[in-house]
CSV table of C-alpha atoms and ligand atoms in Angstrom, one decimal:
chain,number,residue,atom,x,y,z
A,119,MET,CA,0.0,0.0,0.0
A,120,HIS,CA,1.3,3.5,-0.8
A,121,PHE,CA,1.1,6.4,1.7
A,122,THR,CA,2.5,9.8,1.8
A,123,ALA,CA,4.3,11.1,4.9
A,124,VAL,CA,2.0,14.2,4.9
A,125,ASP,CA,-1.1,12.1,5.1
A,126,VAL,CA,0.3,10.1,8.0
A,127,ILE,CA,1.4,13.3,9.8
A,128,ARG,CA,-2.1,14.9,9.2
A,129,ALA,CA,-3.9,11.9,10.5
A,130,LYS,CA,-2.0,11.9,13.8
A,131,ARG,CA,-2.1,15.7,14.0
A,132,ASP,CA,-5.9,15.5,13.8
A,133,GLY,CA,-6.0,12.8,16.5
A,134,ALA,CA,-6.6,9.7,14.5
A,135,ALA,CA,-5.1,6.3,15.4
A,136,LEU,CA,-2.6,5.2,12.7
A,137,THR,CA,-3.3,2.0,10.9
A,138,ASP,CA,-0.9,-0.9,11.1
A,139,ALA,CA,-0.1,-0.4,7.4
A,140,GLN,CA,0.6,3.3,7.9
A,141,ILE,CA,2.9,2.5,10.9
A,142,ASP,CA,4.8,-0.2,9.0
A,143,TRP,CA,5.2,2.1,6.0
A,144,VAL,CA,6.3,5.2,7.8
A,145,VAL,CA,8.9,3.5,10.0
A,146,ASP,CA,10.4,1.6,7.1
A,147,ALA,CA,10.4,4.6,4.8
A,148,TYR,CA,12.1,6.8,7.5
A,149,THR,CA,14.7,4.1,8.2
A,150,HIS,CA,15.6,4.0,4.5
A,151,GLY,CA,15.6,7.8,4.0
A,152,ARG,CA,12.3,8.0,2.0
A,153,VAL,CA,10.6,10.0,4.8
A,154,ALA,CA,12.6,13.2,5.5
A,155,GLU,CA,13.9,14.1,8.9
A,156,GLU,CA,11.6,17.1,9.1
A,157,GLN,CA,8.6,14.9,8.3
A,158,MET,CA,9.4,12.4,11.0
A,159,ALA,CA,10.0,15.4,13.4
A,160,ALA,CA,6.5,16.6,12.7
A,161,LEU,CA,5.1,13.1,13.2
A,162,ALA,CA,7.0,12.7,16.5
A,163,MET,CA,5.6,16.0,17.7
A,164,ALA,CA,2.1,14.9,16.7
A,165,ILE,CA,2.5,11.6,18.6
A,166,LEU,CA,3.8,13.5,21.6
A,167,LEU,CA,0.8,15.8,21.6
A,168,ARG,CA,-1.9,13.2,20.6
A,169,GLY,CA,-0.6,10.0,22.1
A,170,MET,CA,-1.0,6.5,20.7
A,171,GLU,CA,-3.3,3.6,21.5
A,172,ARG,CA,-1.9,0.2,22.8
A,173,ARG,CA,-2.2,-1.3,19.4
A,174,GLU,CA,-0.4,1.5,17.7
A,175,ILE,CA,2.4,1.4,20.3
A,176,ALA,CA,2.8,-2.4,19.8
A,177,ARG,CA,2.9,-2.0,16.0
A,178,TRP,CA,5.3,0.9,16.2
A,179,THR,CA,7.6,-1.2,18.4
A,180,ALA,CA,7.4,-4.2,16.0
A,181,ALA,CA,8.2,-2.0,13.0
A,182,MET,CA,11.3,-0.7,14.8
A,183,ILE,CA,12.4,-4.2,15.7
A,184,ASP,CA,11.8,-5.3,12.1
A,185,SER,CA,14.0,-2.4,10.9
A,186,GLY,CA,17.0,-4.5,11.9
A,187,GLU,CA,18.2,-7.9,12.9
A,188,GLN,CA,16.9,-9.9,15.9
A,189,MET,CA,19.1,-12.2,17.9
A,190,ASP,CA,18.1,-15.8,17.8
A,191,LEU,CA,18.6,-17.3,21.2
A,192,SER,CA,16.7,-20.5,20.5
A,193,ALA,CA,19.9,-22.6,20.8
A,194,VAL,CA,20.8,-21.3,24.3
A,195,PRO,CA,20.1,-24.3,26.6
A,196,ARG,CA,18.9,-22.2,29.6
A,197,PRO,CA,15.9,-19.9,30.0
A,198,THR,CA,16.8,-16.4,28.8
A,199,VAL,CA,15.9,-13.3,30.8
A,200,ASP,CA,17.2,-9.8,30.8
A,201,LYS,CA,16.6,-6.6,32.8
A,202,HIS,CA,16.6,-3.0,31.7
A,203,SER,CA,16.9,0.1,33.9
A,204,THR,CA,15.6,3.4,32.8
A,205,GLY,CA,18.7,4.9,34.4
A,206,GLY,CA,19.7,6.4,37.7
A,207,VAL,CA,22.6,7.8,39.6
A,208,GLY,CA,24.9,5.1,41.1
A,209,ASP,CA,22.8,2.5,39.3
A,210,LYS,CA,25.4,-0.3,39.0
A,211,ILE,CA,22.8,-3.1,39.6
A,212,THR,CA,23.5,-4.9,36.3
A,213,LEU,CA,27.0,-5.6,37.4
A,214,PRO,CA,26.1,-7.9,40.4
A,215,LEU,CA,22.7,-8.9,39.0
A,216,ALA,CA,23.7,-10.4,35.6
A,217,PRO,CA,26.2,-12.9,37.2
A,218,LEU,CA,23.9,-13.6,40.1
A,219,VAL,CA,21.0,-14.5,37.8
A,220,ALA,CA,23.3,-16.6,35.7
A,221,ALA,CA,24.5,-18.4,38.8
A,222,CYS,CA,20.8,-19.1,39.6
A,223,GLY,CA,20.6,-21.1,36.3
A,224,ALA,CA,19.3,-18.6,33.7
A,225,ALA,CA,21.1,-17.0,30.8
A,226,VAL,CA,21.3,-13.2,30.8
A,227,PRO,CA,21.9,-11.7,27.3
A,228,GLN,CA,22.4,-8.0,27.8
A,229,LEU,CA,23.1,-5.7,24.9
A,230,SER,CA,23.8,-2.5,26.7
A,231,GLY,CA,24.4,1.2,26.0
A,232,ARG,CA,26.6,4.0,27.1
A,233,GLY,CA,25.7,6.9,29.4
A,234,LEU,CA,24.6,10.2,28.0
A,235,GLY,CA,23.7,13.0,30.4
A,236,HIS,CA,23.9,12.5,34.2
A,237,THR,CA,23.3,8.8,34.4
A,238,GLY,CA,26.2,6.4,33.8
A,239,GLY,CA,26.2,3.6,31.2
A,240,THR,CA,26.9,0.0,32.1
A,241,LEU,CA,29.5,-0.4,29.3
A,242,ASP,CA,31.4,2.7,30.6
A,243,LYS,CA,31.5,1.1,34.0
A,244,LEU,CA,32.8,-2.2,32.8
A,245,GLU,CA,35.4,-0.6,30.5
A,246,SER,CA,37.2,0.6,33.6
A,247,ILE,CA,38.3,-3.0,34.1
A,248,PRO,CA,41.7,-3.4,32.4
A,249,GLY,CA,41.4,-5.3,29.1
A,250,TRP,CA,37.6,-5.7,29.1
A,251,ARG,CA,36.0,-5.1,25.7
A,252,ALA,CA,32.5,-4.2,25.0
A,253,ARG,CA,32.4,-5.3,21.3
A,254,LEU,CA,31.8,-9.0,20.6
A,255,SER,CA,30.9,-10.8,17.4
A,256,THR,CA,27.5,-12.6,17.4
A,257,ALA,CA,29.4,-15.9,17.6
A,258,GLU,CA,31.4,-14.8,20.6
A,259,TYR,CA,28.2,-13.5,22.3
A,260,LEU,CA,26.3,-16.7,21.8
A,261,ALA,CA,29.3,-18.8,22.9
A,262,GLN,CA,29.7,-16.8,26.1
A,263,LEU,CA,26.0,-17.0,26.8
A,264,GLU,CA,26.3,-20.7,26.7
A,265,SER,CA,29.5,-21.2,28.6
A,266,VAL,CA,29.2,-18.5,31.2
A,267,GLY,CA,25.5,-17.7,31.2
A,268,ALA,CA,25.9,-13.9,31.2
A,269,VAL,CA,27.0,-11.4,28.7
A,270,VAL,CA,26.9,-7.6,28.9
A,271,CYS,CA,28.2,-6.1,25.6
A,272,ALA,CA,27.6,-3.4,23.1
A,273,ALA,CA,24.6,-3.6,20.8
A,274,ASN,CA,25.7,-3.6,17.2
A,275,ASP,CA,24.4,-1.2,14.6
A,276,THR,CA,21.9,-3.7,13.2
A,277,LEU,CA,19.8,-3.7,16.3
A,278,ALA,CA,16.7,-1.5,15.8
A,279,PRO,CA,18.3,1.0,13.5
A,280,ALA,CA,15.0,2.9,13.2
A,281,ASP,CA,15.2,3.7,16.9
A,282,ARG,CA,18.8,4.9,16.7
A,283,LYS,CA,17.8,7.4,13.9
A,284,LEU,CA,14.6,8.4,15.6
A,285,TYR,CA,16.1,8.8,19.1
A,286,ALA,CA,18.7,11.2,17.7
A,287,LEU,CA,16.0,13.2,16.0
A,288,ARG,CA,13.8,13.3,19.1
A,289,ASP,CA,16.8,14.5,21.1
A,290,VAL,CA,16.9,17.7,19.0
A,291,THR,CA,13.2,18.3,18.4
A,292,GLY,CA,11.8,18.4,21.9
A,293,THR,CA,10.1,15.0,21.4
A,294,VAL,CA,11.9,12.8,23.9
A,295,GLU,CA,9.2,13.1,26.6
A,296,SER,CA,6.5,11.1,24.9
A,297,ILE,CA,5.6,7.9,26.8
A,298,PRO,CA,4.6,5.9,23.6
A,299,LEU,CA,7.9,7.0,22.0
A,300,ILE,CA,10.1,6.3,25.1
A,301,ALA,CA,8.4,2.9,25.7
A,302,SER,CA,8.7,1.8,22.0
A,303,SER,CA,12.3,3.0,21.9
A,304,ILE,CA,13.4,1.0,24.9
A,305,MET,CA,11.3,-2.1,24.1
A,306,SER,CA,12.3,-2.3,20.5
A,307,LYS,CA,16.0,-2.7,21.5
A,308,LYS,CA,15.2,-5.1,24.4
A,309,LEU,CA,12.8,-7.3,22.4
A,310,ALA,CA,15.3,-7.5,19.5
A,311,GLU,CA,17.7,-9.1,21.9
A,312,GLY,CA,15.5,-12.2,21.9
A,313,ALA,CA,15.2,-13.0,25.6
A,314,SER,CA,12.1,-14.9,26.7
A,315,ALA,CA,11.5,-12.7,29.7
A,316,LEU,CA,12.3,-9.2,30.7
A,317,VAL,CA,12.3,-7.3,34.0
A,318,LEU,CA,12.2,-3.5,33.9
A,319,ASP,CA,13.5,-1.3,36.6
A,320,VAL,CA,11.7,2.0,36.1
A,321,LYS,CA,13.3,4.7,38.3
A,322,VAL,CA,11.3,7.5,39.9
A,323,GLY,CA,12.7,10.7,41.3
A,324,THR,CA,15.0,13.6,40.8
A,325,GLY,CA,17.8,11.5,39.4
A,326,ALA,CA,15.5,9.6,37.0
A,327,PHE,CA,14.0,10.2,33.6
A,328,MET,CA,10.6,10.1,35.2
A,329,LYS,CA,10.3,12.6,38.1
A,330,THR,CA,6.9,11.4,39.4
A,331,GLU,CA,5.5,8.1,40.4
A,332,ALA,CA,2.5,8.6,38.1
A,333,GLN,CA,4.7,9.1,35.0
A,334,ALA,CA,6.9,6.2,35.9
A,335,ARG,CA,3.8,4.0,36.4
A,336,GLU,CA,2.4,5.0,33.0
A,337,LEU,CA,5.8,4.2,31.3
A,338,ALA,CA,6.1,0.9,33.1
A,339,GLU,CA,2.5,-0.1,32.2
A,340,THR,CA,3.1,0.8,28.6
A,341,MET,CA,6.4,-1.2,28.4
A,342,VAL,CA,4.9,-4.2,30.2
A,343,ALA,CA,2.0,-4.1,27.7
A,344,ILE,CA,4.4,-4.0,24.7
A,345,GLY,CA,6.4,-7.0,26.0
A,346,THR,CA,3.3,-9.0,27.0
A,347,ASP,CA,1.6,-8.4,23.6
A,348,ARG,CA,4.7,-9.8,22.0
A,349,GLY,CA,4.7,-13.0,24.1
A,350,VAL,CA,7.6,-12.0,26.3
A,351,LYS,CA,7.0,-12.3,30.0
A,352,THR,CA,7.5,-8.8,31.2
A,353,VAL,CA,7.4,-7.4,34.8
A,354,ALA,CA,8.4,-3.9,36.0
A,355,LEU,CA,9.5,-2.6,39.4
A,356,LEU,CA,9.1,1.1,40.2
A,357,THR,CA,12.1,2.0,42.3
A,358,ALA,CA,13.2,5.2,44.1
A,359,MET,CA,15.9,7.5,42.6
A,360,ASN,CA,15.9,10.6,44.7
A,361,THR,CA,19.3,9.9,46.2
A,362,PRO,CA,22.1,7.8,44.7
A,363,LEU,CA,22.2,4.1,45.0
A,364,GLY,CA,25.0,2.9,47.2
A,365,TYR,CA,28.1,4.9,48.2
A,366,ALA,CA,29.8,5.1,44.8
A,367,VAL,CA,28.9,7.1,41.6
A,368,GLY,CA,31.3,6.8,38.6
A,369,HIS,CA,32.8,3.9,36.7
A,370,ALA,CA,35.7,2.2,38.5
A,371,VAL,CA,34.2,3.1,41.9
A,372,GLU,CA,30.9,1.5,41.0
A,373,VAL,CA,32.7,-1.6,39.8
A,374,GLU,CA,34.4,-1.8,43.2
A,375,GLU,CA,31.1,-1.5,45.0
A,376,SER,CA,29.5,-4.2,42.8
A,377,VAL,CA,32.4,-6.6,43.5
A,378,ALA,CA,31.9,-5.9,47.2
A,379,VAL,CA,28.3,-7.0,46.8
A,380,LEU,CA,29.3,-10.2,45.0
A,381,ALA,CA,31.9,-10.8,47.8
A,382,GLY,CA,29.1,-10.8,50.4
A,383,GLY,CA,29.4,-7.2,51.5
A,384,GLY,CA,28.3,-3.9,49.9
A,385,PRO,CA,25.7,-1.3,50.7
A,386,ALA,CA,22.2,-2.5,51.9
A,387,ASP,CA,20.3,-0.7,49.2
A,388,VAL,CA,22.4,-2.1,46.4
A,389,ILE,CA,22.0,-5.6,47.8
A,390,GLU,CA,18.2,-5.1,48.3
A,391,LEU,CA,17.6,-4.0,44.8
A,392,THR,CA,19.9,-6.6,43.3
A,393,ILE,CA,18.0,-9.4,45.2
A,394,ALA,CA,14.6,-7.9,44.4
A,395,LEU,CA,15.3,-7.8,40.6
A,396,ALA,CA,17.0,-11.2,40.7
A,397,ARG,CA,13.9,-12.7,42.3
A,398,GLU,CA,11.8,-11.3,39.5
A,399,MET,CA,14.2,-12.5,36.8
A,400,VAL,CA,14.5,-16.0,38.3
A,401,ALA,CA,10.7,-16.3,38.6
A,402,ALA,CA,10.2,-15.0,35.1
A,403,ALA,CA,12.6,-17.6,33.9
A,404,GLY,CA,10.6,-20.3,35.6
A,405,LEU,CA,13.4,-21.3,38.1
A,406,ASP,CA,12.8,-22.1,41.7
A,407,VAL,CA,16.0,-20.8,43.3
A,408,ASP,CA,16.6,-18.2,46.0
A,409,PRO,CA,19.0,-15.6,44.7
A,410,ALA,CA,19.9,-14.5,48.2
A,411,GLU,CA,21.3,-18.0,49.0
A,412,VAL,CA,23.1,-18.1,45.7
A,413,LEU,CA,24.7,-14.7,46.4
A,414,ALA,CA,25.8,-15.9,49.8
A,415,SER,CA,27.3,-19.1,48.3
A,416,GLY,CA,29.9,-17.1,46.3
A,417,LYS,CA,28.7,-18.7,43.0
A,418,ALA,CA,27.8,-15.3,41.6
A,419,MET,CA,31.3,-14.1,42.1
A,420,ASP,CA,32.6,-17.1,40.2
A,421,VAL,CA,30.3,-16.2,37.3
A,422,TRP,CA,31.4,-12.5,37.5
A,423,ARG,CA,35.1,-13.5,37.1
A,424,ALA,CA,34.3,-15.8,34.2
A,425,MET,CA,32.1,-13.1,32.5
A,426,ILE,CA,34.9,-10.5,32.8
A,427,SER,CA,37.7,-12.8,31.7
A,428,ALA,CA,35.6,-14.1,28.7
A,429,GLN,CA,35.6,-10.5,27.4
A,430,GLY,CA,39.4,-10.0,27.9
A,431,GLY,CA,39.2,-8.3,31.3
A,432,ASP,CA,41.3,-9.1,34.3
A,433,PRO,CA,39.0,-9.4,37.3
A,434,SER,CA,42.0,-9.2,39.7
A,435,ALA,CA,43.6,-6.2,38.1
A,436,PRO,CA,43.7,-3.0,40.2
A,437,LEU,CA,41.1,-0.4,38.8
A,438,PRO,CA,42.2,3.1,37.8
A,439,THR,CA,42.3,5.7,40.5
A,440,ALA,CA,42.0,9.4,40.1
A,441,PRO,CA,45.0,11.6,40.9
A,442,VAL,CA,42.9,14.5,42.2
A,443,THR,CA,40.5,14.3,45.1
A,444,GLU,CA,38.5,17.0,46.9
A,445,VAL,CA,36.6,16.3,50.1
A,446,VAL,CA,33.4,18.1,50.8
A,447,ARG,CA,33.0,18.4,54.6
A,448,ALA,CA,30.1,19.3,56.9
A,449,GLU,CA,30.2,23.0,57.8
A,450,GLN,CA,28.4,22.3,61.0
A,451,ALA,CA,27.1,19.4,63.0
A,452,GLY,CA,23.7,18.0,62.1
A,453,VAL,CA,21.9,15.6,59.9
A,454,VAL,CA,22.2,15.1,56.1
A,455,THR,CA,18.7,15.9,55.1
A,456,ARG,CA,19.2,16.0,51.4
A,457,LEU,CA,21.7,14.3,49.1
A,458,ASP,CA,20.1,14.7,45.7
A,459,ALA,CA,20.6,12.2,43.0
A,460,PHE,CA,20.4,14.6,40.1
A,461,ALA,CA,23.0,17.0,41.8
A,462,VAL,CA,25.4,14.1,42.5
A,463,GLY,CA,24.9,12.7,39.0
A,464,VAL,CA,25.7,16.1,37.3
A,465,ALA,CA,28.7,16.6,39.6
A,466,ALA,CA,30.1,13.2,38.7
A,467,TRP,CA,29.5,13.9,35.1
A,468,ARG,CA,31.4,17.2,35.3
A,469,LEU,CA,34.3,15.5,37.1
A,470,GLY,CA,34.7,13.5,33.9
A,471,ALA,CA,32.5,10.5,34.4
A,472,GLY,CA,29.9,11.6,31.8
A,473,ARG,CA,29.9,12.7,28.2
A,474,ALA,CA,28.3,15.7,26.5
A,475,ARG,CA,28.3,14.0,23.0
A,476,LYS,CA,28.1,10.4,22.3
A,477,GLU,CA,31.6,10.3,20.7
A,478,ASP,CA,33.2,11.7,23.9
A,479,ALA,CA,35.4,9.5,26.0
A,480,VAL,CA,34.7,9.2,29.7
A,481,SER,CA,37.2,9.1,32.6
A,482,ALA,CA,37.2,5.7,34.3
A,483,SER,CA,38.5,7.0,37.6
A,484,ALA,CA,36.3,10.1,37.9
A,485,GLY,CA,33.4,10.0,40.3
A,486,ILE,CA,32.1,10.6,43.8
A,487,LEU,CA,32.3,8.5,46.9
A,488,LEU,CA,29.6,9.2,49.5
A,489,HIS,CA,31.0,9.1,53.1
A,490,ARG,CA,27.5,10.0,54.4
A,491,ARG,CA,24.0,9.5,53.1
A,492,GLU,CA,20.6,11.0,53.7
A,493,GLY,CA,19.6,10.5,57.3
A,494,ASP,CA,23.2,10.2,58.6
A,495,THR,CA,24.4,12.5,61.4
A,496,VAL,CA,27.6,14.5,61.0
A,497,ALA,CA,30.0,16.4,63.2
A,498,ALA,CA,31.4,19.7,61.9
A,499,GLY,CA,34.3,18.9,59.6
A,500,ASP,CA,33.2,15.4,58.9
A,501,PRO,CA,33.7,14.3,55.2
A,502,ILE,CA,30.4,13.9,53.3
A,503,LEU,CA,31.5,13.5,49.7
A,504,GLU,CA,34.8,12.7,48.1
A,505,LEU,CA,35.1,14.1,44.5
A,506,ARG,CA,37.6,12.3,42.3
A,507,THR,CA,38.9,13.5,38.9
A,508,GLU,CA,41.8,13.4,36.6
A,509,ASP,CA,41.6,17.2,36.1
A,510,ALA,CA,41.6,19.7,39.0
A,511,ASP,CA,40.0,22.3,36.8
A,512,ARG,CA,36.8,20.3,36.8
A,513,ILE,CA,36.3,20.6,40.6
A,514,PRO,CA,34.6,24.1,40.8
A,515,ALA,CA,31.9,23.2,38.3
A,516,ALA,CA,31.3,19.9,40.1
A,517,LEU,CA,31.0,21.8,43.4
A,518,ASP,CA,28.6,24.2,41.7
A,519,ALA,CA,26.4,21.3,40.7
A,520,LEU,CA,26.2,20.1,44.3
A,521,SER,CA,25.0,23.4,45.6
A,522,GLY,CA,21.5,23.0,47.0
A,523,GLY,CA,21.7,19.2,46.4
A,524,LEU,CA,23.6,18.6,49.7
A,525,VAL,CA,21.9,20.0,52.8
A,526,VAL,CA,22.9,19.4,56.4
A,527,GLY,CA,20.0,20.3,58.7
A,528,PRO,CA,19.9,20.8,62.5
A,529,ALA,CA,20.8,17.8,64.7
A,530,GLY,CA,17.7,15.7,65.4
A,531,THR,CA,15.9,16.5,62.2
A,532,ALA,CA,13.8,13.5,61.1
A,533,VAL,CA,14.6,12.5,57.5
A,534,GLN,CA,12.0,10.5,55.6
A,535,THR,CA,13.6,7.7,53.7
A,536,GLY,CA,10.9,5.8,51.9
A,537,PRO,CA,11.0,2.3,50.5
A,538,LEU,CA,13.3,1.5,47.6
A,539,VAL,CA,10.8,-0.6,45.7
A,540,LEU,CA,7.7,1.5,45.2
A,541,GLY,CA,5.5,-0.8,43.1
A,542,ARG,CA,5.3,-3.7,40.8
A,543,ILE,CA,3.5,-4.0,37.5
A,544,GLY,CA,2.8,-7.1,35.4
A,545,GLY,CA,3.2,-10.8,35.9
B,321,LIG,N1,16.0,5.5,26.5
B,321,LIG,C1,15.8,5.0,25.3
B,321,LIG,O1,16.4,4.0,24.9
B,321,LIG,N2,14.9,5.6,24.5
B,321,LIG,C2,14.2,6.7,25.0
B,321,LIG,O2,13.3,7.2,24.2
B,321,LIG,C3,14.5,7.2,26.2
B,321,LIG,C4,15.4,6.5,27.0
């Protein structure tokens, strides 16, 4: 069937639901350059303003998946399950989670991305491990999935190319914040990965993409519906992201904290979220195993070491450390009433942990260590944050980002720290 881009744009502009044929045509024509960037920009804006029905979102996602190759995991002898996080500050959960779930008996095939903006990317964190490489051939990827049970590596260019093009366009046309477009963007990449089950960690709060629980719930429900309609068991947890996860924000420092969790230690919130997501993944994979017991057994650490070594990394090598540190101390005694995730994320980014453009390199050793967290008491002069960077000139801008994000209130001030897991959708 033949359409014109203008007819499709007008239909959505006037509030109509697009037909399956219109969606298939416009996504394919855009991917191959037959629909111009300005036409897709107008359509994206019409979608942002008018929304999409469940059927349209499912079809749009399918069309983006069909724009590229899909991984075939049918030969993997274990149940396959992946997780996706919408991104948060100090969100290193994939690092302990993937080997843990593999140690529970599932296969975790994670094609991952790099950080852009104030949240860090999993590949950037893993690249702080000497020798570790993100790029694998499909044959290497499948072999590792079979031998180790977990792979975290870079998605190649053939995975949902329509989304890559459209996401870049949305970024510069004020059309990122559309729930149908966000949900289809995330799910097209995840579903093209070919796992049989998917667990979504949808973050809510100042350090997250979704600032309110209502928005996060709507995004989670939309993504769960897309996965379910495609026959993939999909569950979402809504989790808090008003303050960083754990005590480390950056790349090498987050790897260290993740290894501490695998070794049986680590911060309580990182352990809690790792176990909560692992329970969902293991259940979605149809396994009857308790991830907390598996973590305590040390088997997840064995898988971690195998997973890192298989990708050329040395799991025993010292991680890079930053030559410059700056300690932020409490000016007076009291209680840390606010340690804002967004402020800490931006500060870490300015220290060199983040990138402004996708081609930029990141500093593996830059980041922030939290000596205190929200609710902790401090004496005057106590260290609260430790800023780490390769370049002392970056310190003032990082301190600037923290202003207002770190507040020490009077001693005895009660600090509300709500639950980490706020809700569950699907299943
Ligand atoms: N992440 C994605 O992959 N796509 C979006 O649209 C937003 C966040």
